Amino acid sequence: VALTFADTPLVRLRHAAPVGHGFGVPSPEEVLDAWERSRTILAKNEIGNAATKNDGFPLAGLPSLFSAIATAPTAPSTLLSDISAHLVRLLRS
C-alpha cells in the first residue's frame, strides 16, 4: 500500500508544488481531482480499497485508508474546533 500510495497523483501533485519557495500551490480543485484519481488506483489493493469509503472527511476515504493501514481506528482531530470554542467561551465571560 505504501508503494502504491507513494506513486499516486496526490503525492505526485505535492512533490510538484514546493511550497515556501515562491512557487504556486495546487488549487483545492486540483487536490480533490488528484485524490479521486488516487482513490481509483488504491482501490485495486486489498488494504488500499479502504480509501474508497465516503467517511465524511474532506478528502473522503483518507482516514479510512490510514485506519486500514494502522489496523486501528483513526479519526479526524477536533483540536482546532475545541480551541476555537474554548476561546469564544473565554471572550464571552
Coordinates of N, CA and C in Angstrom, one line a residue:
V1 N 0.8 -1.2 0.0 CA 0.0 0.0 0.0 C 0.9 1.3 0.0
A2 N 1.9 1.2 0.8 CA 2.8 2.4 0.9 C 3.5 2.7 -0.5
L3 N 3.9 1.7 -1.2 CA 4.5 1.9 -2.5 C 3.4 2.4 -3.5
T4 N 2.3 1.9 -3.4 CA 1.2 2.3 -4.3 C 0.8 3.8 -4.0
F5 N 0.7 4.1 -2.7 CA 0.3 5.5 -2.3 C 1.4 6.5 -2.7
A6 N 2.6 6.1 -2.6 CA 3.8 7.0 -2.9 C 3.8 7.4 -4.4
D7 N 3.1 6.5 -5.2 CA 3.1 6.8 -6.7 C 1.7 7.3 -7.1
T8 N 0.9 7.8 -6.2 CA -0.4 8.3 -6.6 C -0.4 9.7 -7.1
P9 N -1.4 10.1 -7.8 CA -1.5 11.5 -8.3 C -1.4 12.5 -7.2
L10 N -2.0 12.2 -6.0 CA -2.0 13.1 -4.9 C -0.5 13.4 -4.4
V11 N 0.3 12.4 -4.3 CA 1.6 12.5 -3.8 C 2.5 13.2 -4.9
R12 N 2.3 12.8 -6.2 CA 3.0 13.5 -7.2 C 2.6 15.0 -7.3
L13 N 1.4 15.3 -7.1 CA 1.0 16.7 -7.0 C 1.7 17.5 -6.0
R14 N 1.8 16.9 -4.8 CA 2.5 17.6 -3.7 C 4.0 17.8 -4.0
H15 N 4.6 16.8 -4.6 CA 6.0 16.9 -4.9 C 6.3 17.9 -6.1
A16 N 5.3 18.2 -6.8 CA 5.4 19.2 -7.9 C 5.2 20.6 -7.4
A17 N 4.8 20.8 -6.2 CA 4.5 22.1 -5.7 C 5.3 22.4 -4.4
P18 N 6.6 22.9 -4.6 CA 7.4 23.1 -3.5 C 7.0 24.4 -2.7
V19 N 6.1 24.3 -1.8 CA 5.6 25.4 -1.0 C 6.8 26.1 -0.2
G20 N 6.7 27.4 -0.2 CA 7.7 28.2 0.5 C 8.9 28.6 -0.3
H21 N 8.9 28.3 -1.6 CA 10.0 28.7 -2.4 C 9.5 29.6 -3.5
G22 N 8.4 30.3 -3.3 CA 7.9 31.3 -4.3 C 7.1 30.6 -5.4
F23 N 6.8 29.3 -5.4 CA 6.1 28.7 -6.4 C 4.6 28.6 -5.9
G24 N 3.7 28.4 -6.9 CA 2.3 28.2 -6.5 C 2.0 26.9 -5.9
V25 N 0.9 26.8 -5.3 CA 0.4 25.6 -4.6 C -0.8 25.1 -5.4
P26 N -1.1 23.8 -5.4 CA -2.3 23.3 -6.1 C -3.6 24.0 -5.6
S27 N -4.5 24.2 -6.4 CA -5.8 24.7 -6.0 C -6.6 23.6 -5.3
P28 N -7.6 23.9 -4.5 CA -8.4 22.9 -3.9 C -9.0 21.9 -4.9
E29 N -9.4 22.4 -6.1 CA -9.9 21.5 -7.1 C -8.9 20.5 -7.6
E30 N -7.7 21.0 -7.8 CA -6.6 20.1 -8.2 C -6.3 19.0 -7.2
V31 N -6.3 19.4 -5.9 CA -6.1 18.4 -4.9 C -7.2 17.4 -4.9
L32 N -8.5 17.8 -5.0 CA -9.6 16.9 -5.0 C -9.5 16.0 -6.2
D33 N -9.2 16.5 -7.3 CA -9.1 15.7 -8.5 C -8.0 14.7 -8.4
A34 N -6.8 15.1 -7.9 CA -5.7 14.2 -7.7 C -6.1 13.1 -6.7
W35 N -6.8 13.4 -5.6 CA -7.2 12.5 -4.6 C -8.2 11.4 -5.2
E36 N -9.2 11.9 -6.0 CA -10.1 11.0 -6.7 C -9.4 10.0 -7.6
R37 N -8.4 10.5 -8.3 CA -7.6 9.6 -9.2 C -6.8 8.6 -8.3
S38 N -6.3 9.1 -7.2 CA -5.5 8.3 -6.3 C -6.4 7.2 -5.7
R39 N -7.6 7.5 -5.3 CA -8.6 6.5 -4.8 C -8.8 5.4 -5.8
T40 N -8.9 5.7 -7.0 CA -9.1 4.7 -8.1 C -7.9 3.7 -8.1
I41 N -6.7 4.3 -8.0 CA -5.5 3.4 -8.0 C -5.5 2.6 -6.7
L42 N -5.7 3.2 -5.6 CA -5.6 2.5 -4.3 C -6.7 1.4 -4.2
A43 N -7.8 1.6 -4.9 CA -9.0 0.6 -4.8 C -8.6 -0.8 -5.3
K44 N -7.5 -0.8 -6.1 CA -7.0 -2.1 -6.6 C -6.3 -3.0 -5.6
N45 N -6.0 -2.4 -4.5 CA -5.2 -3.1 -3.4 C -6.2 -3.4 -2.3
E46 N -6.0 -4.6 -1.7 CA -6.9 -5.1 -0.6 C -7.0 -4.1 0.5
I47 N -5.9 -3.6 1.0 CA -6.0 -2.6 2.1 C -6.3 -1.2 1.6
G48 N -5.7 -0.8 0.4 CA -5.9 0.5 -0.2 C -7.3 0.7 -0.5
N49 N -8.1 -0.3 -0.7 CA -9.5 -0.2 -1.1 C -10.3 0.6 0.0
A50 N -9.8 0.7 1.2 CA -10.4 1.5 2.3 C -10.5 2.9 1.9
A51 N -9.7 3.4 1.0 CA -9.7 4.8 0.5 C -11.0 5.1 -0.2
T52 N -11.7 4.1 -0.7 CA -12.9 4.3 -1.5 C -14.1 4.6 -0.6
K53 N -14.0 4.5 0.7 CA -15.1 4.8 1.7 C -15.4 6.3 1.7
N54 N -16.7 6.6 1.8 CA -17.1 8.0 1.9 C -17.3 8.2 3.4
D55 N -16.3 8.7 4.1 CA -16.3 8.7 5.6 C -16.5 10.2 6.1
G56 N -16.9 11.1 5.2 CA -17.2 12.4 5.7 C -16.0 13.4 5.8
F57 N -14.8 12.9 5.6 CA -13.6 13.7 5.6 C -13.5 14.5 4.3
P58 N -12.9 15.7 4.4 CA -12.8 16.5 3.1 C -12.1 15.7 2.0
L59 N -11.1 14.9 2.3 CA -10.5 14.0 1.4 C -11.1 12.6 1.7
A60 N -12.3 12.4 1.2 CA -13.1 11.2 1.6 C -12.2 10.0 1.4
G61 N -12.3 9.2 2.5 CA -11.5 7.9 2.5 C -10.2 7.9 3.1
L62 N -9.6 9.1 3.3 CA -8.2 9.2 3.8 C -8.1 8.7 5.2
P63 N -9.0 9.1 6.2 CA -9.0 8.4 7.5 C -9.2 6.9 7.5
S64 N -10.1 6.5 6.6 CA -10.3 5.1 6.4 C -9.1 4.3 5.9
L65 N -8.4 4.9 5.0 CA -7.2 4.3 4.5 C -6.1 4.2 5.6
F66 N -5.9 5.3 6.3 CA -5.0 5.3 7.4 C -5.4 4.3 8.5
S67 N -6.7 4.2 8.8 CA -7.1 3.2 9.8 C -6.8 1.8 9.3
A68 N -7.1 1.5 8.0 CA -6.8 0.2 7.5 C -5.3 -0.2 7.5
I69 N -4.5 0.8 7.2 CA -3.0 0.6 7.3 C -2.6 0.3 8.7
A70 N -3.1 1.1 9.6 CA -2.7 1.0 11.0 C -3.4 -0.1 11.8
T71 N -4.4 -0.7 11.2 CA -5.3 -1.7 11.8 C -5.8 -1.2 13.1
A72 N -6.1 0.1 13.2 CA -6.7 0.8 14.3 C -7.5 2.0 13.8
P73 N -8.6 2.3 14.5 CA -9.4 3.4 14.1 C -8.6 4.8 14.1
T74 N -8.8 5.5 13.1 CA -8.1 6.9 13.0 C -9.2 7.8 12.7
A75 N -9.4 8.8 13.6 CA -10.5 9.8 13.4 C -9.9 11.2 13.2
P76 N -10.5 12.0 12.4 CA -10.0 13.4 12.2 C -10.0 14.1 13.6
S77 N -9.0 15.0 13.8 CA -8.9 15.7 15.0 C -9.9 16.8 15.2
T78 N -10.3 17.1 16.4 CA -11.1 18.2 16.7 C -10.4 19.3 17.4
L79 N -9.1 19.2 17.4 CA -8.3 20.2 18.2 C -8.5 21.6 17.9
L80 N -8.5 22.0 16.6 CA -8.8 23.4 16.3 C -10.2 23.9 16.7
S81 N -11.2 23.0 16.4 CA -12.5 23.5 16.8 C -12.7 23.5 18.3
D82 N -12.0 22.6 19.0 CA -12.1 22.7 20.5 C -11.4 23.9 21.0
I83 N -10.3 24.3 20.5 CA -9.6 25.5 20.9 C -10.4 26.7 20.6
S84 N -11.0 26.8 19.4 CA -11.8 27.9 19.0 C -13.0 28.1 19.9
A85 N -13.7 27.0 20.2 CA -14.8 27.0 21.1 C -14.4 27.5 22.5
H86 N -13.3 27.1 23.0 CA -12.8 27.5 24.3 C -12.5 29.0 24.3
L87 N -11.8 29.5 23.3 CA -11.5 30.9 23.2 C -12.8 31.8 23.1
V88 N -13.8 31.3 22.4 CA -15.1 32.0 22.4 C -15.7 32.1 23.7
R89 N -15.7 31.0 24.5 CA -16.2 31.0 25.8 C -15.4 31.9 26.7
L90 N -14.1 32.0 26.6 CA -13.3 32.9 27.4 C -13.6 34.3 27.1
L91 N -13.8 34.6 25.8 CA -14.1 36.0 25.4 C -15.5 36.5 25.9
R92 N -16.4 35.5 25.9 CA -17.8 35.9 26.3 C -17.9 36.0 27.9
S93 N -17.0 35.5 28.6 CA -17.1 35.5 30.1 C -16.4 36.7 30.6

